[in-house]
CSV table of C-alpha atoms in Angstrom, one decimal:
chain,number,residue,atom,x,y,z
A,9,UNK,CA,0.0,0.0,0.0
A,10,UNK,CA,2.7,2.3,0.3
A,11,UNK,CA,3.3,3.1,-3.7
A,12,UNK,CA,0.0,3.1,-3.7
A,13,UNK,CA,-0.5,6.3,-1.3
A,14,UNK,CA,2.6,7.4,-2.6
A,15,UNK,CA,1.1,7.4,-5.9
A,16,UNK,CA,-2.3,8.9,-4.9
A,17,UNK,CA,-0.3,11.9,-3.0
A,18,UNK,CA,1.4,13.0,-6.2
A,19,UNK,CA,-2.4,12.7,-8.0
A,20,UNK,CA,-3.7,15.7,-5.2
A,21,UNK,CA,-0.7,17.3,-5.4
A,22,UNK,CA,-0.8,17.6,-9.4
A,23,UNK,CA,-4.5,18.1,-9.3
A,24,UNK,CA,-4.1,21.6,-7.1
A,25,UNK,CA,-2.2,22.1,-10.1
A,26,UNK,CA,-4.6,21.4,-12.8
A,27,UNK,CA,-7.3,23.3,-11.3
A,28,UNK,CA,-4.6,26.2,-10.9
A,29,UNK,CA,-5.5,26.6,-14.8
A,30,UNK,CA,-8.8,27.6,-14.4
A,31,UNK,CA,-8.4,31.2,-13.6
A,32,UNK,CA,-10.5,34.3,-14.3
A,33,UNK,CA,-7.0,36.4,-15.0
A,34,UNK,CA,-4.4,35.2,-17.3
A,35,UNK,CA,-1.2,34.6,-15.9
A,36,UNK,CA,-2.1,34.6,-12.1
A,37,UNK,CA,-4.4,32.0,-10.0
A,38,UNK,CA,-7.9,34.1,-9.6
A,39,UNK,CA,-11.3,32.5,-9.0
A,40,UNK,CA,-14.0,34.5,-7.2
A,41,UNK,CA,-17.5,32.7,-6.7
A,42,UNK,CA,-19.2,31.4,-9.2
A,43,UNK,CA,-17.4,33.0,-12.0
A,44,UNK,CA,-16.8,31.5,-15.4
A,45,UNK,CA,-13.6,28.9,-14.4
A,46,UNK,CA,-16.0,27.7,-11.5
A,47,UNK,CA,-17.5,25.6,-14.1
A,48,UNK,CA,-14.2,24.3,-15.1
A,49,UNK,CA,-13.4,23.3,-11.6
A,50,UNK,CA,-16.6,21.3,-11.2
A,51,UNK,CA,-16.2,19.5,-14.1
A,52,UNK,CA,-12.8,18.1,-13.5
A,53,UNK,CA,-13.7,17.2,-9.8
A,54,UNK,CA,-17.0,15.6,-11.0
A,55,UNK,CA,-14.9,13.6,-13.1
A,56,UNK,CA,-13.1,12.1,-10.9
A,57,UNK,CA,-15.5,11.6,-8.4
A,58,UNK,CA,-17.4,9.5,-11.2
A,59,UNK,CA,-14.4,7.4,-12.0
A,60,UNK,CA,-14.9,6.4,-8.0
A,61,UNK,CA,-18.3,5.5,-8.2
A,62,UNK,CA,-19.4,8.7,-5.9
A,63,UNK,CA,-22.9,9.5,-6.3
A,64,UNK,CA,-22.2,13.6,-7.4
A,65,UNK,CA,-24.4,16.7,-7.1
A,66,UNK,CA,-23.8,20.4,-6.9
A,67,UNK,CA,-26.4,22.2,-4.9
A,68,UNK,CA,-27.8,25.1,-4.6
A,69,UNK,CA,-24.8,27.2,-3.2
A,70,UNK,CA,-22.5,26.0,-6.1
A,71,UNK,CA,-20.9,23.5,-3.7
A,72,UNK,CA,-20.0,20.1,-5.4
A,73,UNK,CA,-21.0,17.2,-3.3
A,74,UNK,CA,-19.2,13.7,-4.3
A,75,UNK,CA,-21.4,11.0,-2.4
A,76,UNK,CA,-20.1,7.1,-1.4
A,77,UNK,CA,-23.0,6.2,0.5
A,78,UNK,CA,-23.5,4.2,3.7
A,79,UNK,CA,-24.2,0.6,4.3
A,80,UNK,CA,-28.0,1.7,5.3
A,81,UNK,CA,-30.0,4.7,4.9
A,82,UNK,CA,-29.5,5.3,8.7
A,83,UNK,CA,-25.9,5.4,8.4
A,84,UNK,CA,-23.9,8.4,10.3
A,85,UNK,CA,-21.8,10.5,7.6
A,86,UNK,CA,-17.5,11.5,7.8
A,87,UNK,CA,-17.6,14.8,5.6
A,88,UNK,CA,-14.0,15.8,4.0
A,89,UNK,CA,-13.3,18.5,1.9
A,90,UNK,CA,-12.8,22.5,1.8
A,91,UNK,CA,-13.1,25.3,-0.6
A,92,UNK,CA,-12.1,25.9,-4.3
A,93,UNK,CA,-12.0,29.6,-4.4
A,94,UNK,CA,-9.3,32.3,-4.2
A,95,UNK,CA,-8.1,35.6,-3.4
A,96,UNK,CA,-6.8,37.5,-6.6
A,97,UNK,CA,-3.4,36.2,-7.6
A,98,UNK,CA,-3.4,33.5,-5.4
A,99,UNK,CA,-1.3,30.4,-4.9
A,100,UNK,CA,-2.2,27.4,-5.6
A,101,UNK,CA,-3.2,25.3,-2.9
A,102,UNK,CA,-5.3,27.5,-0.1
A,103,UNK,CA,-8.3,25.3,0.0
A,104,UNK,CA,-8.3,23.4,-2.9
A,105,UNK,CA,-5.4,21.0,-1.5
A,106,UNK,CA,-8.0,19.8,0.9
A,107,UNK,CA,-10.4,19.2,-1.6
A,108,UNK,CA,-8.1,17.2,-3.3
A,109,UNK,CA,-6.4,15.5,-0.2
A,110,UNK,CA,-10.3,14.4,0.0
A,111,UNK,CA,-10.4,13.0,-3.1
A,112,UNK,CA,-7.3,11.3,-2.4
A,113,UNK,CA,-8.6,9.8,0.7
A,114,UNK,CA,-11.8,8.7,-0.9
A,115,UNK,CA,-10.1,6.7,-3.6
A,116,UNK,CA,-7.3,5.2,-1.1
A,117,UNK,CA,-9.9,3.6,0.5
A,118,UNK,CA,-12.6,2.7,-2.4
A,119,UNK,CA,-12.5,-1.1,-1.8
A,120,UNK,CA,-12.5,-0.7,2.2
A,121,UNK,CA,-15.7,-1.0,4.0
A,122,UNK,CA,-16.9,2.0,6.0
A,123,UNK,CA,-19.7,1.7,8.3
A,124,UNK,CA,-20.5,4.6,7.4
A,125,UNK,CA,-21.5,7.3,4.2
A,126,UNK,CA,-17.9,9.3,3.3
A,127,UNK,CA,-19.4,12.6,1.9
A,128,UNK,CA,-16.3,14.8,-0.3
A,129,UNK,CA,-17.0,18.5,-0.2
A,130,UNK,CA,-16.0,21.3,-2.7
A,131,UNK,CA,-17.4,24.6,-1.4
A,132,UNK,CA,-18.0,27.0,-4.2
A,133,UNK,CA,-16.5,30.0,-1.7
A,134,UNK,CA,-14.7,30.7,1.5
A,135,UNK,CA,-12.1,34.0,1.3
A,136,UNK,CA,-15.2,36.6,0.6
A,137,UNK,CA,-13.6,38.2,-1.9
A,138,UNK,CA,-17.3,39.0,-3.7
A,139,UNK,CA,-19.0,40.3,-1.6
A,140,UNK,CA,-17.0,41.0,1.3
A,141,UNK,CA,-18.4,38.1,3.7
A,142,UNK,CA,-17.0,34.6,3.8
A,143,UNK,CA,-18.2,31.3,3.7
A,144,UNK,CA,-20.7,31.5,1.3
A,145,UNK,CA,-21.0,27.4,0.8
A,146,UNK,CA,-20.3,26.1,4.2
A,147,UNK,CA,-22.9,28.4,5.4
A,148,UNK,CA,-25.4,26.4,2.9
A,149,UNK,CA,-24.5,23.6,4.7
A,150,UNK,CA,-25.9,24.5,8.4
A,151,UNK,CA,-28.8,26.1,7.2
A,152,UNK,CA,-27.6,30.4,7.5
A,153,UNK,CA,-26.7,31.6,4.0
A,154,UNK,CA,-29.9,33.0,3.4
A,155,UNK,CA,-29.4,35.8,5.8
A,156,UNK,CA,-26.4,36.8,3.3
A,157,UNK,CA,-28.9,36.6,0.2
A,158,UNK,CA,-29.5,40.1,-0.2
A,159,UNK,CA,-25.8,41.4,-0.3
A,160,UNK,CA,-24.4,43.0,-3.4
A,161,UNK,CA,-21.1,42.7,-5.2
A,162,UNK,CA,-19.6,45.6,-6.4
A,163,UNK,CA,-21.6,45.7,-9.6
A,164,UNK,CA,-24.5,45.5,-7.5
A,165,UNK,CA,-25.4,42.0,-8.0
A,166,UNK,CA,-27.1,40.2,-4.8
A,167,UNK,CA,-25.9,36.5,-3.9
A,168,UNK,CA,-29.6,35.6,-4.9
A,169,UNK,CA,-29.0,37.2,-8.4
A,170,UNK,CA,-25.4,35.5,-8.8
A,171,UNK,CA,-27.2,32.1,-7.6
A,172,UNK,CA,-29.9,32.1,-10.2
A,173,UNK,CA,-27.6,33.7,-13.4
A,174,UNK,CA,-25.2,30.5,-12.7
A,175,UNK,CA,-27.8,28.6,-13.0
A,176,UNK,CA,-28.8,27.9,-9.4
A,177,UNK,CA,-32.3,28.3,-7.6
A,178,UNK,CA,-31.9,29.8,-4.5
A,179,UNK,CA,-35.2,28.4,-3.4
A,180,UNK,CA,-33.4,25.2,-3.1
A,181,UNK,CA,-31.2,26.4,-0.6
A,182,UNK,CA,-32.7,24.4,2.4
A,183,UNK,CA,-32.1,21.1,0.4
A,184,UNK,CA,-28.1,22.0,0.8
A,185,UNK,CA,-28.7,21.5,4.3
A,186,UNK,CA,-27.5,18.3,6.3
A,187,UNK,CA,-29.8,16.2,7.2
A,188,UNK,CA,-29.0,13.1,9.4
A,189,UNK,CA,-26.4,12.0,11.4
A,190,UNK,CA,-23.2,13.4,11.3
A,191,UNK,CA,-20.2,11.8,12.4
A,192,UNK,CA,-17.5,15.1,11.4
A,193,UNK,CA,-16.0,17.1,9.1
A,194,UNK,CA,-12.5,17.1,8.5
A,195,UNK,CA,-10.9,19.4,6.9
A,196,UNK,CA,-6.8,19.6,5.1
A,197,UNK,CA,-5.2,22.7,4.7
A,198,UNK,CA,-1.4,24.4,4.8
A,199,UNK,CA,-1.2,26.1,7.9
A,200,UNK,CA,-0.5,29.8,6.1
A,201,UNK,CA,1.8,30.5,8.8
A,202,UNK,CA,5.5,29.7,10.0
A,203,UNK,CA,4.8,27.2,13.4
A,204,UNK,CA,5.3,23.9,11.5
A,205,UNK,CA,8.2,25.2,9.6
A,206,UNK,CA,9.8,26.4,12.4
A,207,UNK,CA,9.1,22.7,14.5
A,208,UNK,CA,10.4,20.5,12.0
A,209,UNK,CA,6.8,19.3,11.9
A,210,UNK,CA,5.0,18.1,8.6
A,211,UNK,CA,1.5,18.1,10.2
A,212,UNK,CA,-0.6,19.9,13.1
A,213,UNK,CA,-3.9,19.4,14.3
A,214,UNK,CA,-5.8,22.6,15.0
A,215,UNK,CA,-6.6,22.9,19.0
A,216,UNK,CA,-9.3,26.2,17.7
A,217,UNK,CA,-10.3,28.6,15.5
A,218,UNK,CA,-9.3,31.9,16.5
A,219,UNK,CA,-12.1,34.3,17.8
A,220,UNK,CA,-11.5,37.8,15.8
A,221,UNK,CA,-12.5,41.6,16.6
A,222,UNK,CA,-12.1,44.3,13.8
A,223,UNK,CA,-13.0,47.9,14.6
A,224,UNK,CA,-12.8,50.9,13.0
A,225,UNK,CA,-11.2,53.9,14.9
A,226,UNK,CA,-11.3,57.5,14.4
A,227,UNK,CA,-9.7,60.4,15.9
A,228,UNK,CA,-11.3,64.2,15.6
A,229,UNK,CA,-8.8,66.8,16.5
A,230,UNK,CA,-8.5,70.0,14.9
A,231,UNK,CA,-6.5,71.0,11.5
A,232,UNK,CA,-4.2,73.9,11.5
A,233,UNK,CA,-1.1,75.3,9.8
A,234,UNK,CA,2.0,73.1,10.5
A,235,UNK,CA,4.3,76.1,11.3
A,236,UNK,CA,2.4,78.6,13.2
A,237,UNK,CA,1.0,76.2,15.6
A,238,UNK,CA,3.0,75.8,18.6
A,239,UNK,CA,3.5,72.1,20.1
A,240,UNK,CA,1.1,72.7,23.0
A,241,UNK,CA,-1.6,73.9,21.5
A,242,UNK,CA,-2.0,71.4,18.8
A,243,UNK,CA,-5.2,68.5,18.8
A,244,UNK,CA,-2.9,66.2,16.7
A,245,UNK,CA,-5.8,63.2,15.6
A,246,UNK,CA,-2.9,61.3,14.3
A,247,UNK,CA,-0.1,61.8,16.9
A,248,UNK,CA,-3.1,60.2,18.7
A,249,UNK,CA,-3.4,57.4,16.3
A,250,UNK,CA,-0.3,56.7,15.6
A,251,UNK,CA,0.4,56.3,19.6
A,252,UNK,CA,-2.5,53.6,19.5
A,253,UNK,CA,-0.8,51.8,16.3
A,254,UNK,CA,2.3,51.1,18.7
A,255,UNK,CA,0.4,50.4,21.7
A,256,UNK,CA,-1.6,47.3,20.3
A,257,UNK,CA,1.4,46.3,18.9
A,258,UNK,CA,3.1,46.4,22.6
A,259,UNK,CA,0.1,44.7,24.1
A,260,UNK,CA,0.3,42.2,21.2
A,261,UNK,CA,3.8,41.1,21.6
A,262,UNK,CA,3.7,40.8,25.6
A,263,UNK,CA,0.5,38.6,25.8
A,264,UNK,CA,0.8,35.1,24.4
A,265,UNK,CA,-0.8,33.6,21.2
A,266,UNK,CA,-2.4,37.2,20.9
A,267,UNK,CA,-2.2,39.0,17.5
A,268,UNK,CA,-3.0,42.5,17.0
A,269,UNK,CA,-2.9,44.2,13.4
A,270,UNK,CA,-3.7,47.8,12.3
A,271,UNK,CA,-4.1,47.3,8.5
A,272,UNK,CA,-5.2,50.8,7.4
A,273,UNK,CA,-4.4,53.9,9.1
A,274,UNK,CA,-5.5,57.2,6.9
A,275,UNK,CA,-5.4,61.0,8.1
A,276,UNK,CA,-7.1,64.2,7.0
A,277,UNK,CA,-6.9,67.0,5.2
A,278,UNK,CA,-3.7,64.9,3.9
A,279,UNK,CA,-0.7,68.3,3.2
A,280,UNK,CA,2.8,68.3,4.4
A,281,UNK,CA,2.0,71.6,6.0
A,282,UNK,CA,-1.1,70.4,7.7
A,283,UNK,CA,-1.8,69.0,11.1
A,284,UNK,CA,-4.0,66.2,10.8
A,285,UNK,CA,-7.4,67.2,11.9
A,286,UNK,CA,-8.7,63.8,11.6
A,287,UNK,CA,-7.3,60.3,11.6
A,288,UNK,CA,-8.8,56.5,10.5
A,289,UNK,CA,-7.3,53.1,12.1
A,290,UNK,CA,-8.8,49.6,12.0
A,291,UNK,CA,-7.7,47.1,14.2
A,292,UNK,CA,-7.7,43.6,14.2
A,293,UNK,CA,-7.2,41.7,17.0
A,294,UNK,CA,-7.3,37.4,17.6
A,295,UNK,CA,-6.6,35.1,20.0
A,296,UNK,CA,-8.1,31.0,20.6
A,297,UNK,CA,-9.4,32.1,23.7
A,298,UNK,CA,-12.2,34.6,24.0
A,299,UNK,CA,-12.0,35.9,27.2
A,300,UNK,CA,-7.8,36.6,26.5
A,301,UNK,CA,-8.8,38.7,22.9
A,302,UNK,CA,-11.6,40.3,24.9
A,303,UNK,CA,-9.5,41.5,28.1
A,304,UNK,CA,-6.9,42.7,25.9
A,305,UNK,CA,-9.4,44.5,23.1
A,306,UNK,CA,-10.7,45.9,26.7
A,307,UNK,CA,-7.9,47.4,27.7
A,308,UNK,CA,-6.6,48.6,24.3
A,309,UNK,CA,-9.9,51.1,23.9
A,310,UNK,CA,-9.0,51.8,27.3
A,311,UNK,CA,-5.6,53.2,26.2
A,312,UNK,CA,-6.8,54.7,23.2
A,313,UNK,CA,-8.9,57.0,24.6
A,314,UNK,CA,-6.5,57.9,27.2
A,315,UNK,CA,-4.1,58.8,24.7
A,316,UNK,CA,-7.0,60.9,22.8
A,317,UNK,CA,-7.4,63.0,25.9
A,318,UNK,CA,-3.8,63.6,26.4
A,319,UNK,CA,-4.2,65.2,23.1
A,320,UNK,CA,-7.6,67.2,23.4
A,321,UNK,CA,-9.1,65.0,20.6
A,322,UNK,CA,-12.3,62.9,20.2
A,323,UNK,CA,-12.7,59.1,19.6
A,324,UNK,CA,-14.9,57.2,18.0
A,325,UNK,CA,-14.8,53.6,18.2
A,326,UNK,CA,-17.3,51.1,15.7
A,327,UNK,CA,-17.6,47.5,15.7
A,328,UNK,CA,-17.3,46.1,12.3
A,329,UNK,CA,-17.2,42.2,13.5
A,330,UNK,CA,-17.2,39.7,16.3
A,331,UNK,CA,-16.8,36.4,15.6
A,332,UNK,CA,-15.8,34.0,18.7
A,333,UNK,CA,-13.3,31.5,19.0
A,334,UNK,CA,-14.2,28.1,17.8
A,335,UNK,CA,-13.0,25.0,19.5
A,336,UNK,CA,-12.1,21.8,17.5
A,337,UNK,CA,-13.4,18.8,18.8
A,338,UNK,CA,-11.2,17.1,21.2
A,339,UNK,CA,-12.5,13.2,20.3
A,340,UNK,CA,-11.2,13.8,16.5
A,341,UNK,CA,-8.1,15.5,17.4
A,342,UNK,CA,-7.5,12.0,19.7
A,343,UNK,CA,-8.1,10.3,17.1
A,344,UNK,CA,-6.0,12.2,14.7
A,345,UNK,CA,-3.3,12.2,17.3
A,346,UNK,CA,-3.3,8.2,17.4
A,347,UNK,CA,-3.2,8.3,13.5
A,348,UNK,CA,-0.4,10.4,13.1
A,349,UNK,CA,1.3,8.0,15.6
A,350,UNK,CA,0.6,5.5,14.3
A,351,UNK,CA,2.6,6.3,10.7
A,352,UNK,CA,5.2,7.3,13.2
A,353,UNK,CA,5.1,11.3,13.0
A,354,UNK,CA,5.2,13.8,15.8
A,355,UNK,CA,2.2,16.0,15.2
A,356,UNK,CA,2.4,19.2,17.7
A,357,UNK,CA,-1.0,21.0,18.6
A,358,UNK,CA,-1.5,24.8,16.8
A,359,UNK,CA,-4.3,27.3,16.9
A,360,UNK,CA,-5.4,28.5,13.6
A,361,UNK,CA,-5.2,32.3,13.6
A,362,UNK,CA,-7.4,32.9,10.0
A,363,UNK,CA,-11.3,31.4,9.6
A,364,UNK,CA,-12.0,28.2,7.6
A,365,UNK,CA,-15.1,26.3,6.8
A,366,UNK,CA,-14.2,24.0,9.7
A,367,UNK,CA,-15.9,26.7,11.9
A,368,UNK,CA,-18.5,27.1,10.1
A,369,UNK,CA,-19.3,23.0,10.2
A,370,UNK,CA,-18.3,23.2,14.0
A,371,UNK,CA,-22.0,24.6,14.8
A,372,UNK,CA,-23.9,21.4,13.4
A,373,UNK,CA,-21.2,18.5,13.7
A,374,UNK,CA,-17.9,17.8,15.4
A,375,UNK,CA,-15.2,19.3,13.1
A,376,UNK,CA,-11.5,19.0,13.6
A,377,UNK,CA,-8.7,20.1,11.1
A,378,UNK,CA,-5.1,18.9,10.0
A,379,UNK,CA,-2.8,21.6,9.0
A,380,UNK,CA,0.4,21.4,6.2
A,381,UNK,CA,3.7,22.6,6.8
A,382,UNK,CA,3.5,26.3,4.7
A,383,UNK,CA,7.4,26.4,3.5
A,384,UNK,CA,8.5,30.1,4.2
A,385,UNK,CA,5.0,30.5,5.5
A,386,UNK,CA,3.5,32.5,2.3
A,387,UNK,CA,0.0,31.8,1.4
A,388,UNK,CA,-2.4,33.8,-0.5
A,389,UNK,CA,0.7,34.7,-2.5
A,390,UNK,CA,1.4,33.1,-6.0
A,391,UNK,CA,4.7,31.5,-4.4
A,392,UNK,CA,2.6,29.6,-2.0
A,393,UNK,CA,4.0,26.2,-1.7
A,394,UNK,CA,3.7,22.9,-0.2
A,395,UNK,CA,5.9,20.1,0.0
A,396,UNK,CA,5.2,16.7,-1.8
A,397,UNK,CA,6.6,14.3,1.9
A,398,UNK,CA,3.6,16.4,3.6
A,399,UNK,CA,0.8,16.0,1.4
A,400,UNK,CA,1.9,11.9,1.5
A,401,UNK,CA,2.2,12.4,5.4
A,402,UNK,CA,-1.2,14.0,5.4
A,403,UNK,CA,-3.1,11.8,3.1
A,404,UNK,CA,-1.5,9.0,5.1
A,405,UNK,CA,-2.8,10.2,9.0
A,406,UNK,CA,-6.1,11.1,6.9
A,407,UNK,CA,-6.6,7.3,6.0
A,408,UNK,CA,-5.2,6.1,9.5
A,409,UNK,CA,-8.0,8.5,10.6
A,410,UNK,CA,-11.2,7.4,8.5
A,411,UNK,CA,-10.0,3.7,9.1
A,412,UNK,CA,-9.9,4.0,12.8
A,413,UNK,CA,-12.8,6.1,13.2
A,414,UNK,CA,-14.6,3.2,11.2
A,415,UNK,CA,-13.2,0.3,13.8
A,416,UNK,CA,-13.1,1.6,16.8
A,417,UNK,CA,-16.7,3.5,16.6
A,418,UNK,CA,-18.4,1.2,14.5
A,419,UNK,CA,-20.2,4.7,12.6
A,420,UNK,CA,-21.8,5.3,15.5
A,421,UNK,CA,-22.0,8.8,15.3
């Protein structure tokens, strides 16, 4: 069996790059929802799926499901899979490596017998690059993507719009839904960071999901001439800002696994010869635990409008997003522990720091995720990369893990 997996982890590696070809921009790696190259995308994945014996379907997200059903029509189900969309100019394997590690995992084990249905999922879209919110097929899969139905693209297009020119009903929406018993959803993807790398470590499974804050924060001081306005009399609003960019990153770097990022930072009326009469920051702020990214966030508006007073100007402070933490479930990281042992590796713990469908699956199943080493850890970049002893390693631990789940559980969900 060992050329065989061998074999099968070249076939998802070279996959990611087949369906790198099917790009909205010449040149670069581009595929937003449901554009034109979606197509392409479903078509080579249905193809494969077919030569399986997988009952397929796309549904009415744009996801493509790739069925092997159970041994009864009570049967519990393992979903594996992830998404097959991408920032502009992306690399090549954000996402659609796990679909393909799925695939991979599917056919290792096509002559096994699984007490239970094995349910491979392509999710039409993840990064929310279209319309600005993510998860656009996950979210058809526990039942909430109709709240999002409404919001426009930038040619002012709605999701329901883009649904039904693709093709799609968006009446069908609640038959994208699962239904049944679940047993899981587990999900492959490169870490997108530098932890593995710097460990020596292939693989690591994914303790949580980072909870994430982003704000918007601005400053209203007063404008005046740069040369006539002596020092204590000014109302600075970006002195003011600028004090709050260093202080998050202070509180950042002296609290553990927190990460704090200012992104934009803009001031007003924008001369040489101008003291900035108003200034513009977001912030963005994660951690895996809630209460940690909520004491710091706490005391970082705290010292942001101490620093506003020190400088006689106003702040404003607006939520743009809360989303908390998300916990992976601790029976499938056991049990992707003891697979990973079991083909000998040493597979340390991580938190994931950016959002993946995994969360999104977390509210209706048990969902747990296996990270790639990221060499150099660039992703969303077209150098992403990935190295072809980790995609083996993975697809290996991923079989360990569907095997084992099948003996020792018996399905039972």
């Amino acid at each position: 069996m060992t050329a065989d997996l061998t074999a099968l982890a070249r076939r998802a590696l070279l996959a990611c790059a087949d369906l790198a070809r099917f790009t909205e921009t010449p040149g670069e790696i581009t595929r937003t929802f449901l554009c034109p190259p979606s197509r392409d995308v479903t078509a080579y994945l249905t193809a494969w799926a077919q030569a399986l014996g997988l009952n397929v379907r796309g549904d009415a997200a744009g996801n493509l499901r790739a069925r092997r059903e159970g041994p009864g029509p009570d049967a519990p189900t393992l979903y594996l899979g992830s998404h097959v969309d991408t920032v502009p100019n992306a690399g090549a394997y954000d996402g659609v490596l796990g679909v393909t590690l799925a695939f991979a995992v599917a056919e290792a084990l096509r002559d096994a017998p699984l007490p239970f249905a094995l349910e491979l999922l392509a999710f039409s879209e993840e990064e929310g690059v279209r319309y600005g919110v993510p998860f656009i097929g996950s979210r058809a899969l526990v039942g909430t993507l109709d709240e999002l139905l409404p919001l426009a693209d930038a040619q002012g297009i709605s999701v329901a719009e883009a649904l039904s020119i693709y093709g799609l009903d968006p009446t069908e929406l609640p038959e994208a839904a699962v239904t049944g018993q679940s047993l899981g959803f587990l999900e492959f993807h490169i870490e997108q960071g530098p932890v593995l790398q710097a460990a020596g470590a292939s693989l690591g499974i994914v303790t949580a999901i980072a909870g994430q804050s982003r704000l918007l924060l601005e400053w209203t001081g007063q404008a005046a001439h740069a040369g006539t306005t002596p020092m204590p009399h000014r109302r600075d609003a970006l002195a003011a800002a600028a004090r709050f960019v260093v202080a998050a990153e202070d509180r950042a770097r002296t609290t553990p696994g927190l990460v704090a990022t200012v992104g934009m930072l803009s001031a007003q009326p924008g001369a040489i010869n101008v003291i900035p009469g108003t200034a513009q920051a977001t912030l963005d702020i994660r951690h895996e635990r809630d209460e940690v990214r909520q004491a710091a966030l706490a005391a970082l508006l705290t010292d942001a409008h101490r620093l506003a007073r020190e400088r006689g100007v106003s702040l404003t402070v607006t939520e743009k997003m809360t989303q908390p933490a998300v916990p992976m479930d601790g029976g499938l990281q056991t049990r992707l522990r003891r697979a990973a042992a079991e083909e000998g590796l040493s597979v340390p713990d991580l938190p994931s720091g950016a959002g993946h469908d995994a969360m999104i699956l977390a509210g209706r199943m048990p969902a747990a995720m296996l990270f790639l080493r990221s060499p150099n850890a660039l992703s969303h970049h077209p150098d992403e990369t990935v190295m072809p002893e980790d995609i083996e390693a993975a697809l290996r631990v991923g079989v360990r893990f569907v095997q084992g789940l099948a003996a020792h559980t018996g399905g039972q969900p």
